[in-house]
Short mmCIF file of C-alpha atoms in Angstrom, two decimals:
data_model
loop_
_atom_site.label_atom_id
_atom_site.label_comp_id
_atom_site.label_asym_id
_atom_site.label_seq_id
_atom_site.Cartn_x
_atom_site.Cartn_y
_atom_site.Cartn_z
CA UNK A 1 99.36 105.29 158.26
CA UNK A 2 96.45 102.80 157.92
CA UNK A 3 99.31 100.10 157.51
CA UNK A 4 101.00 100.94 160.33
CA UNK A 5 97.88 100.54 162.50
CA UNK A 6 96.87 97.20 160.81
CA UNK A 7 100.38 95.67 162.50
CA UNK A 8 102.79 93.57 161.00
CA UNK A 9 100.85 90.67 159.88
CA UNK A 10 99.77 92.78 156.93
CA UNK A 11 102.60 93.98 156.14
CA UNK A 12 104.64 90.96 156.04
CA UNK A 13 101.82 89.80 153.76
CA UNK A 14 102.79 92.85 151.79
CA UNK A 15 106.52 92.08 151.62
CA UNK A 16 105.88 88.16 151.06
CA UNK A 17 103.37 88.70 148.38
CA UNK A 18 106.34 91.59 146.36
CA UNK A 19 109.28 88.59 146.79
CA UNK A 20 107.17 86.32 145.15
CA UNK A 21 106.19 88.45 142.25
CA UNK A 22 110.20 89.29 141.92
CA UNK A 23 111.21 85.40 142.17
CA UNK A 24 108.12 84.82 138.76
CA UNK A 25 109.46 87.41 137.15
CA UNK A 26 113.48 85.97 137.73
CA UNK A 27 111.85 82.43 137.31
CA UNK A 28 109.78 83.09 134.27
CA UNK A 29 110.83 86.39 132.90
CA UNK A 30 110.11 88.73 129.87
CA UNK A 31 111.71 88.17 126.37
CA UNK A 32 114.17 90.73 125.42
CA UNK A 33 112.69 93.60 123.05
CA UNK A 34 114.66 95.12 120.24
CA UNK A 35 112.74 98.60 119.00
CA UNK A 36 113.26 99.67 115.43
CA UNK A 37 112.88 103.38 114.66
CA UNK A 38 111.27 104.93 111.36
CA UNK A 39 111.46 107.74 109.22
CA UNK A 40 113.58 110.56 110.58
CA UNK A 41 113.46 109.17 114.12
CA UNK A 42 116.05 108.35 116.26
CA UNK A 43 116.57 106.26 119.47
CA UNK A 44 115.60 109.58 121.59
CA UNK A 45 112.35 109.43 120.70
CA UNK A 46 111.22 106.26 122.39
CA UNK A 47 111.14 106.88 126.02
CA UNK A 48 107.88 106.65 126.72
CA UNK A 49 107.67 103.14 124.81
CA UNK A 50 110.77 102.53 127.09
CA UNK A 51 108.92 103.39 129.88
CA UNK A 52 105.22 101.91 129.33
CA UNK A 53 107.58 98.21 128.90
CA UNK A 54 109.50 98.70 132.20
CA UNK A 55 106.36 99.68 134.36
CA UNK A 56 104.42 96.44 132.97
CA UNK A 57 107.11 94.03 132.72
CA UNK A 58 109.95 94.89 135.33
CA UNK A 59 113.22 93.66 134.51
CA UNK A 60 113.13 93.76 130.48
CA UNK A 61 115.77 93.60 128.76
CA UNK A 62 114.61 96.41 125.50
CA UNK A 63 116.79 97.55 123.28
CA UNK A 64 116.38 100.61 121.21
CA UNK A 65 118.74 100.56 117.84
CA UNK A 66 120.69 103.35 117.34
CA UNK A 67 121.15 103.48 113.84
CA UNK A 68 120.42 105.09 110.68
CA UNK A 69 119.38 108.33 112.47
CA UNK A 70 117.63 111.29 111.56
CA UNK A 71 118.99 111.89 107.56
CA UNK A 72 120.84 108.42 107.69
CA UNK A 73 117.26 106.86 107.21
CA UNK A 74 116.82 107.63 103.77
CA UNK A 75 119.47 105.73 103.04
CA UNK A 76 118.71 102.26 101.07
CA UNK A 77 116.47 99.45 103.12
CA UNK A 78 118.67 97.17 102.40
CA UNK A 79 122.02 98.84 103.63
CA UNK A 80 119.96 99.69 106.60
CA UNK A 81 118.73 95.91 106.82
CA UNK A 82 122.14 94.62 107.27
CA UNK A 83 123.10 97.50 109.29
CA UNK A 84 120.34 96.62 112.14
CA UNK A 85 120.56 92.65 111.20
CA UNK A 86 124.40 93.25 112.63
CA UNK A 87 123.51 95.08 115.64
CA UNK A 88 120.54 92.97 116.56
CA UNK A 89 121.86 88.67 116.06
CA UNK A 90 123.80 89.38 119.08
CA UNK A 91 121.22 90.34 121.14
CA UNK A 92 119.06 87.46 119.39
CA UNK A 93 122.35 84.94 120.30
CA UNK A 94 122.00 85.94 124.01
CA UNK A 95 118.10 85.10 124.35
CA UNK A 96 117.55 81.49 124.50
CA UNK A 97 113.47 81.71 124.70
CA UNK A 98 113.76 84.26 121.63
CA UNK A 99 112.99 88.24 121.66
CA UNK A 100 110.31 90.60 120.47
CA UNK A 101 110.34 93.08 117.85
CA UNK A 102 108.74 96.44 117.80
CA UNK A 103 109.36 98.17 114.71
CA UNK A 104 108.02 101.68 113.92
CA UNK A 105 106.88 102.81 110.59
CA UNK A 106 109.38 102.77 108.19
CA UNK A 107 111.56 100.37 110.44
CA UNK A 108 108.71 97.87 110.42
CA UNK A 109 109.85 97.18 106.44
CA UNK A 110 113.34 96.88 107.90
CA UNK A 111 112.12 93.92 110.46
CA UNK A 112 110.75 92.27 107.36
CA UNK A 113 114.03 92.81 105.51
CA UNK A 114 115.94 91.00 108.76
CA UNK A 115 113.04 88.50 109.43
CA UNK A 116 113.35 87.54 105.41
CA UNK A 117 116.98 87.15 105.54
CA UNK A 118 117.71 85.58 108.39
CA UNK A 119 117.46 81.74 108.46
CA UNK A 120 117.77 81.19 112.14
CA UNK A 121 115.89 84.61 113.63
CA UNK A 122 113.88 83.89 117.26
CA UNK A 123 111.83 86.64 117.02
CA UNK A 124 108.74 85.79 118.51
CA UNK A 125 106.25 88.63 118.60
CA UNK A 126 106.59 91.21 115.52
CA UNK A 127 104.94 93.98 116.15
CA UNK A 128 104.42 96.50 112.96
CA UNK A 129 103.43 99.81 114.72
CA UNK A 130 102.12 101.89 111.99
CA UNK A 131 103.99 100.73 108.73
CA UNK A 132 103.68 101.02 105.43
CA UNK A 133 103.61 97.07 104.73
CA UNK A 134 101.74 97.45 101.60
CA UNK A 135 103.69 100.48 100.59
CA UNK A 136 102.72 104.08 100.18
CA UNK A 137 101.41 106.44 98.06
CA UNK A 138 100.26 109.98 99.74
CA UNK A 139 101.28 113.72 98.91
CA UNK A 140 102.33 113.79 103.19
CA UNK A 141 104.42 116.27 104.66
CA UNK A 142 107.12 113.85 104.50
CA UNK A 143 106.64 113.76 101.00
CA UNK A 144 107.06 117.52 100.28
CA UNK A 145 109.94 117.70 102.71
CA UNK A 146 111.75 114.94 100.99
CA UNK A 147 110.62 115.80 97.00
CA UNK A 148 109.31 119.30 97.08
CA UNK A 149 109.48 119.29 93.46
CA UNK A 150 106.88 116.05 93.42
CA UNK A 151 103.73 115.24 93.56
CA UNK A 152 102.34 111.62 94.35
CA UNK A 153 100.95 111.31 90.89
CA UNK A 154 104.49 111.87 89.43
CA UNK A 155 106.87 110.84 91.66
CA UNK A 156 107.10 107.12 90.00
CA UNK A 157 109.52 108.97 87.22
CA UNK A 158 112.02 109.31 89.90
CA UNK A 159 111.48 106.90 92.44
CA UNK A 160 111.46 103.73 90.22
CA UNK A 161 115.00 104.69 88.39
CA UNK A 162 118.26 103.25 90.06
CA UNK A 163 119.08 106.77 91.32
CA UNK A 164 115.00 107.08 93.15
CA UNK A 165 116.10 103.69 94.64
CA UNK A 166 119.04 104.78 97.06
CA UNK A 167 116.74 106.50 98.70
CA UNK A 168 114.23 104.54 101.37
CA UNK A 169 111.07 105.88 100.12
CA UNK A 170 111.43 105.27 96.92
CA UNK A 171 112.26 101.48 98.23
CA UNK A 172 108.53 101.05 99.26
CA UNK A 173 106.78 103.71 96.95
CA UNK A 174 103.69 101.86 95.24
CA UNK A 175 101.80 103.70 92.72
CA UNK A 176 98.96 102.18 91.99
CA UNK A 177 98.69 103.92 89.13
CA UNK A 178 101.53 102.29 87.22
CA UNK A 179 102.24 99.16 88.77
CA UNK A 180 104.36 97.46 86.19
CA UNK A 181 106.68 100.26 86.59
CA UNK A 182 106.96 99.67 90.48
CA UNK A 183 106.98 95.63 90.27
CA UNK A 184 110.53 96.31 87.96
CA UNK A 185 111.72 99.13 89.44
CA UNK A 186 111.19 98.62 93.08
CA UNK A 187 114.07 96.63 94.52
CA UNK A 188 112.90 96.28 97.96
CA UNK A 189 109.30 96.19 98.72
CA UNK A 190 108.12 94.30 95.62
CA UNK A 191 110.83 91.53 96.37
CA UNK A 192 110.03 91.65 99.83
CA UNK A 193 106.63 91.13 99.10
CA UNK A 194 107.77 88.51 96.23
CA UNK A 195 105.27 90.50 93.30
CA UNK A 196 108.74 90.65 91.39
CA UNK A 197 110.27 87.34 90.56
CA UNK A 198 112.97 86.52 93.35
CA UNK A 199 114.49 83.73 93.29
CA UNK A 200 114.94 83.56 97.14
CA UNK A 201 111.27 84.11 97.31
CA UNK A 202 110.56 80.33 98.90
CA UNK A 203 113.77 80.93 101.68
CA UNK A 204 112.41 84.11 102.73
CA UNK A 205 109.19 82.68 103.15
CA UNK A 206 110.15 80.25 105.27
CA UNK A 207 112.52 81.84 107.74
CA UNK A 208 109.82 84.84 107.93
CA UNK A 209 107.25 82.56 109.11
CA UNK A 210 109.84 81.45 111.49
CA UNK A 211 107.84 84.62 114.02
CA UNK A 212 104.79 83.01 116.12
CA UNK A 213 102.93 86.27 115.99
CA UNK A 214 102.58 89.11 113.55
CA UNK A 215 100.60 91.82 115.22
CA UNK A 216 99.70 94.48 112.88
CA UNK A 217 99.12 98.26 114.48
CA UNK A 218 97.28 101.59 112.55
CA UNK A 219 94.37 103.99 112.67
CA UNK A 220 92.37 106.29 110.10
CA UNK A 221 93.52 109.24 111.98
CA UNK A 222 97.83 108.71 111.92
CA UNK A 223 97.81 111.41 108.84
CA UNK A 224 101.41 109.54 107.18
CA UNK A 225 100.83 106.45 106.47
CA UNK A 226 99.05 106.49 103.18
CA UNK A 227 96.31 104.53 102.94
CA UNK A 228 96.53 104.26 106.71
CA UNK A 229 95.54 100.69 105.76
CA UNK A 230 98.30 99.75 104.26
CA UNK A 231 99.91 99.23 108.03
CA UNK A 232 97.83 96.04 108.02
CA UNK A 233 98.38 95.06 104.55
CA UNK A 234 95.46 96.81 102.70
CA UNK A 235 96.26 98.91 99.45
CA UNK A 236 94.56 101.33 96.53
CA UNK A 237 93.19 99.63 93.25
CA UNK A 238 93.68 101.77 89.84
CA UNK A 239 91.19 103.63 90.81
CA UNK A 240 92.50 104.76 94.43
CA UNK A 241 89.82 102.56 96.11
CA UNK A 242 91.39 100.79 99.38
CA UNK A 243 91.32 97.34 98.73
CA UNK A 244 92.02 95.41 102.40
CA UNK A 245 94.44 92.76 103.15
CA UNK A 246 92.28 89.58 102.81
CA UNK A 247 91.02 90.40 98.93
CA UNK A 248 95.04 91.46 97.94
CA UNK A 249 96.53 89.25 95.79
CA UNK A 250 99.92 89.55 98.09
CA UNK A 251 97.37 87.44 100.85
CA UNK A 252 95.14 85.06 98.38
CA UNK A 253 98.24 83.65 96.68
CA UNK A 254 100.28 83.87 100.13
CA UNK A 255 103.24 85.12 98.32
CA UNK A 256 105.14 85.66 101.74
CA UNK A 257 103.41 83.95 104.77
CA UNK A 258 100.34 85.87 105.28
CA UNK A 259 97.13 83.71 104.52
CA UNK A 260 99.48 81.01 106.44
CA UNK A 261 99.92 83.16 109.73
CA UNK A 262 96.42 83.91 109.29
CA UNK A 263 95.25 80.03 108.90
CA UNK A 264 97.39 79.34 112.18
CA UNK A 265 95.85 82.10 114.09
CA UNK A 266 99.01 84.03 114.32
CA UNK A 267 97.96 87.01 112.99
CA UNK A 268 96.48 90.14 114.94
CA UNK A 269 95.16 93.39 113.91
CA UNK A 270 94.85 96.76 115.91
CA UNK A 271 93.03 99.82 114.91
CA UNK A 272 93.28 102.57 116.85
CA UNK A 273 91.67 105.72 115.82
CA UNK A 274 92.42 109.88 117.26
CA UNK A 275 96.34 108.90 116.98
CA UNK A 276 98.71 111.07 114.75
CA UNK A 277 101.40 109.14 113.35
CA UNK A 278 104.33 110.42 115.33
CA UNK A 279 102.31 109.74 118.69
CA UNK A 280 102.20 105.72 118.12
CA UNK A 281 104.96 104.91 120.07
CA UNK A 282 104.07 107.33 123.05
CA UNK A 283 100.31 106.72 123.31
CA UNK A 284 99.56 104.84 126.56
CA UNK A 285 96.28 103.27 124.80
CA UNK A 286 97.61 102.04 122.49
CA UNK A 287 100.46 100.21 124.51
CA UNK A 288 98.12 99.03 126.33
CA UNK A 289 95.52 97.91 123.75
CA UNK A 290 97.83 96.65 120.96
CA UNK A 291 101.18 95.61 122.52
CA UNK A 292 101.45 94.79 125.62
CA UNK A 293 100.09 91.37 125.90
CA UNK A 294 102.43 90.72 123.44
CA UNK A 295 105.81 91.01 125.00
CA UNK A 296 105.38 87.53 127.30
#
């Protein structure tokens, strides 16, 4: 009513001042998004993310994969890395100014599989929301679900055999306990991470650094992710004693890109404490806190 009363010059003021925020947004615009599920997940479970992107940047184009749902994620990182690498170039093709990844969990290891392996990627902003990048090691309810018969301690008899390798845990299981084991019988993350000799170690380096920013999302209290550091690159010691990203030897001898994203200012970490694992991607604060000044 107060409006109304004020008389039109307001309110043409209103309507002049909404056109031009729709001609900077048609002007300027957002960057697509491409959202990369995890463990168990599928596409459904990302409305809110969906949601929190649309009411702070109108008109984005966001694309949530549907692939590798629910059971079909434990299947290999790489199948599932050319699986989403096929589905996503396309959407990369069709975005001139480049896109943004968001990549949840165990989905944030398949990013860094595509990123890697892909020599002419546009990502701009990767955003790892609560991933094992380091690996994991934790006796988690995913765990027992998965390997009831397991504990933590012995689960590196299985997981680092060719059979324990078809499976996507077992891809980026690291026990720190027996670490030779997992640098020869881990053929994902310890390639990824180029601990085990690759010989396309240098390439992947390269194109990965290709991204202009690597923002790096956990918290003490997500309850999965085990250490919960190991979403920004920190990891146990023998003696189960979290040893963060900047002391890792994965960082000082920048096996991959990190100390060099770091050295250009490119890299960004967000800790966010009081939020379970499965709430990441549905947690307003954290949206707003970690992400959303990324996806420019």
């Amino acid at each position: 009513m107060e409006q109304i009363l004020l008389g039109g010059g307001r309110k043409w003021g209103l309507l002049w001042s909404l056109i031009g925020a729709c001609l900077v947004v048609a002007v300027i615009g957002y960057k697509p998004v491409v959202i990369v599920h995890g463990l168990f997940d599928s596409s459904w479970e990302f409305g809110e993310l969906l949601r929190f992107i649309n009411e702070s940047h109108p008109g984005t184009n966001v694309s949530v994969i549907d692939l590798f749902d629910r059971s079909a994620s434990l299947m290999p990182l790489w199948k599932q890395v050319e699986g989403f690498k096929e589905a996503i170039y396309p959407i990369m093709q069709n975005a001139a100014d480049g896109v943004h990844f968001i990549c949840y969990s165990q989905g944030g290891l398949i990013c860094r599989g595509i990123l890697s392996t892909l020599p002419d990627h546009n990502v701009h902003s990767f955003i790892s929301l609560s991933s094992p990048q380091a690996g994991q090691y934790g006796d988690t309810d995913y765990l027992k679900y998965i390997f009831p018969e397991f504990m933590k301690s012995n689960l590196f008899h299985f997981c680092y055999t060719a059979v324990g390798q078809r499976i996507s845990i077992c891809n980026y299981w690291k026990d720190p306990h027996h670490t030779d084991m997992y640098i020869n019988g881990s053929d994902y993350l310890a390639l990824l991470n180029s601990e085990r000799q690759n010989p396309n170690s240098t390439v992947w380096k390269k194109n990965f650094l290709r991204i202009k920013k690597l923002v790096l999302i956990g918290g003490p209290d997500d309850g999965v992710i085990t250490p919960w550091q190991s979403s920004q690159f920190g990891f146990y010691d023998k003696n189960e004693t979290v040893v963060e990203m900047k002391e890792q030897d994965l960082y000082l001898r920048d096996l991959f890109g990190l100390k060099t994203l770091d050295a250009r200012g490119d890299m960004f970490l967000c800790s966010v404490a009081g939020v379970e694992h499965v709430k990441w991607h549905s947690n307003d604060t954290v949206f707003n806190s970690c992400i959303v000044k990324w996806l420019v």
